Amino acid sequence: MQWKNETSITKFILLGFGNLNEFQILLFVLFLVMYVLTVAGNLLMIALVAYDQHLHTPMYFFLGNLSFLETCYTSVISPRLLAGFLVEDRTIFFRDSITQLFFFGASASIECFLLAVMAYDRYLAICNPLSYKVMMNFRVCLLLVSASWITGFSVSALVVGMVPQLNFCGPNEINNFFCDMVELLKLSCAKSPLTEMIILVCCSLIALIPFLFIIVSYVLILSAIQRIASFAGRQKAFSTCASHLLVVSLYYGTIIIMHMAPSADLSPGFHKTLSLMYTVATPMFNPIIYSLKNQEVKGAFRKVMMQNLGMI
């Protein structure tokens, strides 16, 4: 179809994995299982943090918020992804794409801030253990979490609010399984350099500033750990932040690879695979990582299981 400049489109087509026609049912089952595991794992983590008194600490308060966010994060993406495997019509109206983009951007932004807050928490716990309980009281924890959520939604509203200013006249095919900001900017037929620059700068800063804060925090943490005299003390101190460090590496590693590599060098299939990593796979892995690496979480889970079995 030949598009004319004066025509304004009202819906997009999410190509997703439509080129893999023979694997549609298999992919649907795979991603459905991943979605169920993600929701179940994160809700279980929230329940454990709320149930066990030993987990009523700042670190697990932040972890509970992260688990709740991951449930929301994957729920913004996965239902539309799953629907694409069952129906041939993969269109999404412009207003729905803006809504999805807003909540996706807010979730991604909040996760960056929460990961930075968790790094700050570990910094205080290891580098300032004597004043940790005073500096990281419940009021401070609530303030940090509230600031993360409010800032994330505010920045997403600012960035996504600029998208309607762009003119979309065709083509209307988004080569991804969700409304990606980069893909939307490519489809804009009337380029607005200032608007695009503001969007890209805001997105970059939201990811970069928390990441640099995390890097600085862990440099200070590792420096403090090296000053601990005993090997057992160093191992115990590092184990308290190993899970968080692994989650940060998984989340930011994927984003860095996708956005730092030249676009021309990334095939659409590889780009979508990387998108799957931080939108679908990472929310599923996070509760697993914290469960396997954290003795307190495993202890709380065993306690719940034993009590339930005792009731049976």
Coordinates of C-alpha atoms in Angstrom, one line a residue:
M1 CA 0.0 0.0 0.0
Q2 CA 1.2 3.4 -0.9
W3 CA 0.9 5.9 2.0
K4 CA 0.3 9.6 1.4
N5 CA 1.8 12.2 3.7
E6 CA -1.5 13.7 4.5
T7 CA -2.9 10.4 5.8
S8 CA -2.7 10.0 9.6
I9 CA -2.8 6.4 10.7
T10 CA -4.9 5.3 13.7
K11 CA -3.4 1.9 14.4
F12 CA -0.2 0.0 14.2
I13 CA 0.6 -3.7 13.3
L14 CA 2.9 -5.5 15.8
L15 CA 4.8 -8.0 13.7
G16 CA 6.1 -9.9 16.7
F17 CA 7.1 -13.4 15.8
G18 CA 4.6 -13.7 12.9
N19 CA 7.3 -15.0 10.6
L20 CA 7.5 -18.2 12.7
N21 CA 4.1 -19.5 11.7
E22 CA 4.9 -23.2 12.2
F23 CA 5.9 -22.5 15.9
Q24 CA 3.0 -20.3 17.0
I25 CA 1.4 -22.9 19.3
L26 CA 4.8 -23.9 20.8
L27 CA 5.8 -20.3 21.4
F28 CA 2.4 -19.6 22.9
V29 CA 2.8 -22.4 25.4
L30 CA 6.4 -21.5 26.2
F31 CA 5.6 -17.8 26.9
L32 CA 2.4 -18.7 28.8
V33 CA 4.4 -20.9 31.1
M34 CA 7.0 -18.1 31.5
Y35 CA 4.3 -15.6 32.3
V36 CA 2.6 -17.9 34.9
L37 CA 6.0 -18.6 36.5
T38 CA 6.9 -14.9 36.6
V39 CA 3.6 -13.9 38.3
A40 CA 3.6 -16.9 40.7
G41 CA 7.3 -16.4 41.6
N42 CA 7.0 -12.7 42.3
L43 CA 3.7 -13.0 44.2
L44 CA 5.3 -15.8 46.3
M45 CA 8.2 -13.5 47.0
I46 CA 5.8 -10.7 48.1
A47 CA 3.9 -13.2 50.3
L48 CA 7.1 -14.4 52.0
V49 CA 8.3 -10.9 52.7
A50 CA 4.9 -10.0 54.2
Y51 CA 4.5 -13.2 56.2
D52 CA 7.9 -13.8 57.8
Q53 CA 8.9 -11.4 60.5
H54 CA 12.6 -12.0 59.8
L55 CA 12.1 -10.5 56.4
H56 CA 10.7 -7.2 57.7
T57 CA 13.9 -5.4 56.9
P58 CA 14.7 -2.6 54.4
M59 CA 16.4 -5.0 52.0
Y60 CA 13.3 -7.2 51.8
F61 CA 11.0 -4.2 51.7
F62 CA 12.7 -3.1 48.6
L63 CA 12.7 -6.6 47.2
G64 CA 8.9 -6.9 47.8
N65 CA 8.4 -3.7 45.8
L66 CA 10.7 -5.0 43.1
S67 CA 8.7 -8.2 42.9
F68 CA 5.4 -6.2 42.7
L69 CA 6.9 -4.1 39.9
E70 CA 8.1 -7.1 38.0
T71 CA 4.5 -8.5 38.1
C72 CA 3.2 -5.3 36.6
Y73 CA 6.1 -5.0 34.2
T74 CA 5.6 -8.4 32.6
S75 CA 1.8 -7.9 32.6
V76 CA 2.1 -4.9 30.4
I77 CA 3.9 -6.9 27.7
S78 CA 3.0 -10.6 28.0
P79 CA -0.8 -10.6 27.4
R80 CA -0.4 -8.8 24.0
L81 CA 2.6 -11.1 23.2
L82 CA 0.5 -14.2 23.9
A83 CA -2.5 -12.9 21.9
G84 CA -0.3 -12.4 18.9
F85 CA 0.3 -16.2 18.8
L86 CA -3.4 -17.0 18.7
V87 CA -5.0 -14.5 16.4
E88 CA -3.9 -13.3 13.0
D89 CA -5.0 -9.7 13.6
R90 CA -2.0 -8.1 15.4
T91 CA -3.2 -4.5 15.1
I92 CA -3.1 -2.1 18.0
F93 CA -4.8 1.2 18.0
F94 CA -2.8 4.3 18.5
R95 CA -4.3 5.2 21.9
D96 CA -3.6 1.6 23.1
S97 CA 0.0 1.8 21.9
I98 CA 0.4 5.0 23.8
T99 CA -1.1 3.4 26.9
Q100 CA 1.2 0.4 26.7
L101 CA 4.2 2.6 26.0
F102 CA 3.4 4.7 29.1
F103 CA 3.1 1.8 31.5
F104 CA 6.1 0.0 30.0
G105 CA 8.2 3.2 30.2
A106 CA 7.1 3.8 33.8
S107 CA 7.9 0.2 34.8
A108 CA 11.3 0.3 33.2
S109 CA 12.1 3.7 34.8
I110 CA 10.9 2.6 38.3
E111 CA 13.0 -0.6 38.0
C112 CA 16.1 1.5 37.3
F113 CA 15.4 3.6 40.4
L114 CA 14.6 0.7 42.6
L115 CA 17.8 -1.1 41.7
A116 CA 19.7 2.0 42.5
V117 CA 17.9 2.3 45.9
M118 CA 18.7 -1.3 46.7
A119 CA 22.4 -0.6 45.9
Y120 CA 22.3 2.4 48.3
D121 CA 20.8 0.1 50.9
R122 CA 23.6 -2.4 50.6
Y123 CA 26.1 0.5 50.6
L124 CA 24.8 1.7 54.0
A125 CA 24.6 -1.8 55.4
I126 CA 28.2 -2.7 54.6
C127 CA 30.0 0.7 54.7
N128 CA 28.0 2.2 57.7
P129 CA 26.7 -0.7 59.7
L130 CA 26.6 1.1 63.0
S131 CA 24.3 3.8 61.7
Y132 CA 22.4 1.7 59.2
K133 CA 19.2 1.2 61.2
V134 CA 19.0 4.9 61.9
M135 CA 19.7 6.0 58.4
M136 CA 17.5 3.4 56.8
N137 CA 14.4 3.5 59.0
F138 CA 10.9 2.7 57.7
R139 CA 10.2 6.4 56.9
V140 CA 13.3 6.7 54.7
C141 CA 12.5 3.4 53.0
L142 CA 9.0 4.5 52.3
L143 CA 10.2 7.8 51.0
L144 CA 12.8 6.2 48.7
V145 CA 10.2 3.8 47.2
S146 CA 7.6 6.5 46.8
A147 CA 10.1 8.7 45.0
S148 CA 11.1 5.9 42.7
W149 CA 7.4 5.2 41.7
I150 CA 6.5 8.9 41.4
T151 CA 9.6 9.8 39.4
G152 CA 9.1 6.8 37.1
F153 CA 5.5 7.6 36.2
S154 CA 6.3 11.4 35.9
V155 CA 9.2 10.8 33.5
S156 CA 7.2 8.3 31.4
A157 CA 4.3 10.8 31.2
L158 CA 6.7 13.5 30.0
V159 CA 8.4 11.3 27.4
V160 CA 5.3 9.5 26.1
G161 CA 3.3 12.8 26.1
M162 CA 5.6 13.9 23.2
V163 CA 4.7 11.0 21.0
P164 CA 1.4 12.4 19.8
Q165 CA 3.3 15.4 18.5
L166 CA 5.0 13.2 16.0
N167 CA 3.2 12.6 12.7
F168 CA 2.6 9.0 11.6
C169 CA 1.4 8.6 8.1
G170 CA 2.9 5.2 7.2
P171 CA 4.1 2.6 7.1
N172 CA 2.5 1.3 10.3
E173 CA 4.3 -1.9 11.0
I174 CA 6.3 -2.1 14.3
N175 CA 8.9 -4.9 14.0
N176 CA 8.6 -6.0 17.6
F177 CA 6.1 -7.6 19.9
F178 CA 5.3 -4.4 21.9
C179 CA 5.2 -0.7 21.2
D180 CA 8.9 0.2 21.3
M181 CA 9.8 3.8 21.5
V182 CA 12.7 3.3 19.0
E183 CA 10.5 1.7 16.5
L184 CA 7.8 4.4 16.8
L185 CA 10.5 7.1 16.2
K186 CA 11.5 5.2 13.0
L187 CA 7.9 5.3 11.8
S188 CA 7.4 9.0 12.2
C189 CA 7.2 10.5 8.7
A190 CA 7.5 14.2 9.8
K191 CA 10.7 14.3 11.8
S192 CA 10.9 16.6 14.8
P193 CA 14.6 16.7 15.7
L194 CA 14.0 18.5 19.0
T195 CA 11.2 16.2 20.1
E196 CA 13.2 13.1 19.2
M197 CA 16.3 14.5 21.0
I198 CA 14.3 15.2 24.2
I199 CA 12.8 11.7 24.1
L200 CA 16.2 10.0 23.5
V201 CA 18.0 12.1 26.1
C202 CA 15.3 11.5 28.8
C203 CA 15.4 7.7 28.1
S204 CA 19.1 7.6 28.2
L205 CA 19.4 9.6 31.4
I206 CA 16.8 7.5 33.2
A207 CA 18.9 4.4 32.5
L208 CA 22.3 5.9 32.8
I209 CA 22.1 7.9 36.1
P210 CA 20.9 5.0 38.2
F211 CA 23.4 2.7 36.6
L212 CA 26.3 5.1 37.4
F213 CA 25.0 5.4 40.9
I214 CA 25.0 1.6 41.2
I215 CA 28.5 1.3 39.9
V216 CA 29.8 3.9 42.4
S217 CA 28.0 2.2 45.2
Y218 CA 29.5 -1.2 44.4
V219 CA 33.0 0.3 44.0
L220 CA 32.6 1.6 47.6
I221 CA 31.1 -1.7 48.8
L222 CA 33.9 -3.8 47.3
S223 CA 36.5 -1.4 48.8
A224 CA 34.9 -1.8 52.2
I225 CA 34.7 -5.6 51.9
Q226 CA 38.4 -5.7 51.1
R227 CA 39.1 -4.0 54.4
I228 CA 37.4 -6.8 56.4
A229 CA 40.0 -8.8 58.1
S230 CA 38.5 -12.3 58.1
F231 CA 37.6 -14.3 54.9
A232 CA 34.3 -15.4 56.5
G233 CA 33.4 -11.8 57.2
R234 CA 34.2 -10.8 53.6
Q235 CA 32.2 -13.7 52.3
K236 CA 29.2 -12.9 54.4
A237 CA 29.3 -9.2 53.4
F238 CA 29.5 -10.0 49.7
S239 CA 26.7 -12.6 49.9
T240 CA 24.3 -9.9 51.1
C241 CA 24.6 -8.1 47.8
A242 CA 25.4 -11.0 45.4
S243 CA 21.8 -11.5 44.3
H244 CA 21.2 -7.8 43.7
L245 CA 24.5 -7.6 41.7
L246 CA 23.4 -10.5 39.5
V247 CA 20.0 -9.0 38.9
V248 CA 21.6 -5.6 37.9
S249 CA 24.0 -7.4 35.6
L250 CA 21.3 -9.3 33.9
Y251 CA 19.0 -6.3 33.5
Y252 CA 21.5 -3.7 32.5
G253 CA 23.7 -6.1 30.5
T254 CA 20.9 -6.7 28.0
I255 CA 20.0 -3.0 27.7
I256 CA 23.6 -2.0 27.1
I257 CA 24.1 -4.6 24.4
M258 CA 20.9 -3.6 22.7
H259 CA 21.4 0.2 22.8
M260 CA 25.2 0.4 22.5
A261 CA 25.6 -1.8 19.5
P262 CA 25.0 -0.1 16.1
S263 CA 21.5 -0.6 14.9
A264 CA 22.7 -1.7 11.5
D265 CA 24.6 -4.6 13.2
L266 CA 21.5 -6.0 15.0
S267 CA 19.1 -8.1 13.0
P268 CA 15.4 -7.6 13.8
G269 CA 15.3 -11.2 15.2
F270 CA 18.2 -10.5 17.5
H271 CA 16.7 -7.2 18.6
K272 CA 13.5 -8.9 19.6
T273 CA 15.4 -11.6 21.4
L274 CA 17.2 -9.0 23.5
S275 CA 13.8 -7.3 24.1
L276 CA 12.5 -10.6 25.4
M277 CA 15.3 -10.9 27.9
Y278 CA 14.6 -7.7 29.8
T279 CA 10.8 -7.6 29.4
V280 CA 9.9 -11.3 29.8
A281 CA 12.9 -13.4 31.0
T282 CA 14.4 -11.1 33.6
P283 CA 11.1 -10.7 35.6
M284 CA 11.0 -14.5 35.7
F285 CA 14.6 -15.0 36.8
N286 CA 14.7 -12.3 39.6
P287 CA 12.7 -14.3 42.2
I288 CA 14.6 -17.4 41.3
I289 CA 17.9 -15.6 41.8
Y290 CA 16.9 -14.2 45.1
S291 CA 15.6 -17.6 46.2
L292 CA 18.7 -19.5 45.3
K293 CA 21.2 -17.0 46.6
N294 CA 19.5 -16.0 49.8
Q295 CA 19.4 -18.3 52.8
E296 CA 16.7 -16.2 54.6
V297 CA 14.3 -16.4 51.7
K298 CA 14.8 -20.2 51.5
G299 CA 14.3 -20.5 55.2
A300 CA 11.1 -18.5 55.1
F301 CA 9.9 -20.7 52.2
R302 CA 10.7 -23.9 54.1
K303 CA 8.9 -22.6 57.2
V304 CA 5.7 -21.8 55.2
M305 CA 5.9 -25.3 53.5
M306 CA 6.3 -27.1 56.8
Q307 CA 3.4 -25.2 58.4
N308 CA 1.1 -26.0 55.5
L309 CA 2.1 -29.6 55.5
G310 CA 1.6 -29.7 59.2
M311 CA -1.9 -28.4 58.8
I312 CA -2.6 -31.1 56.2

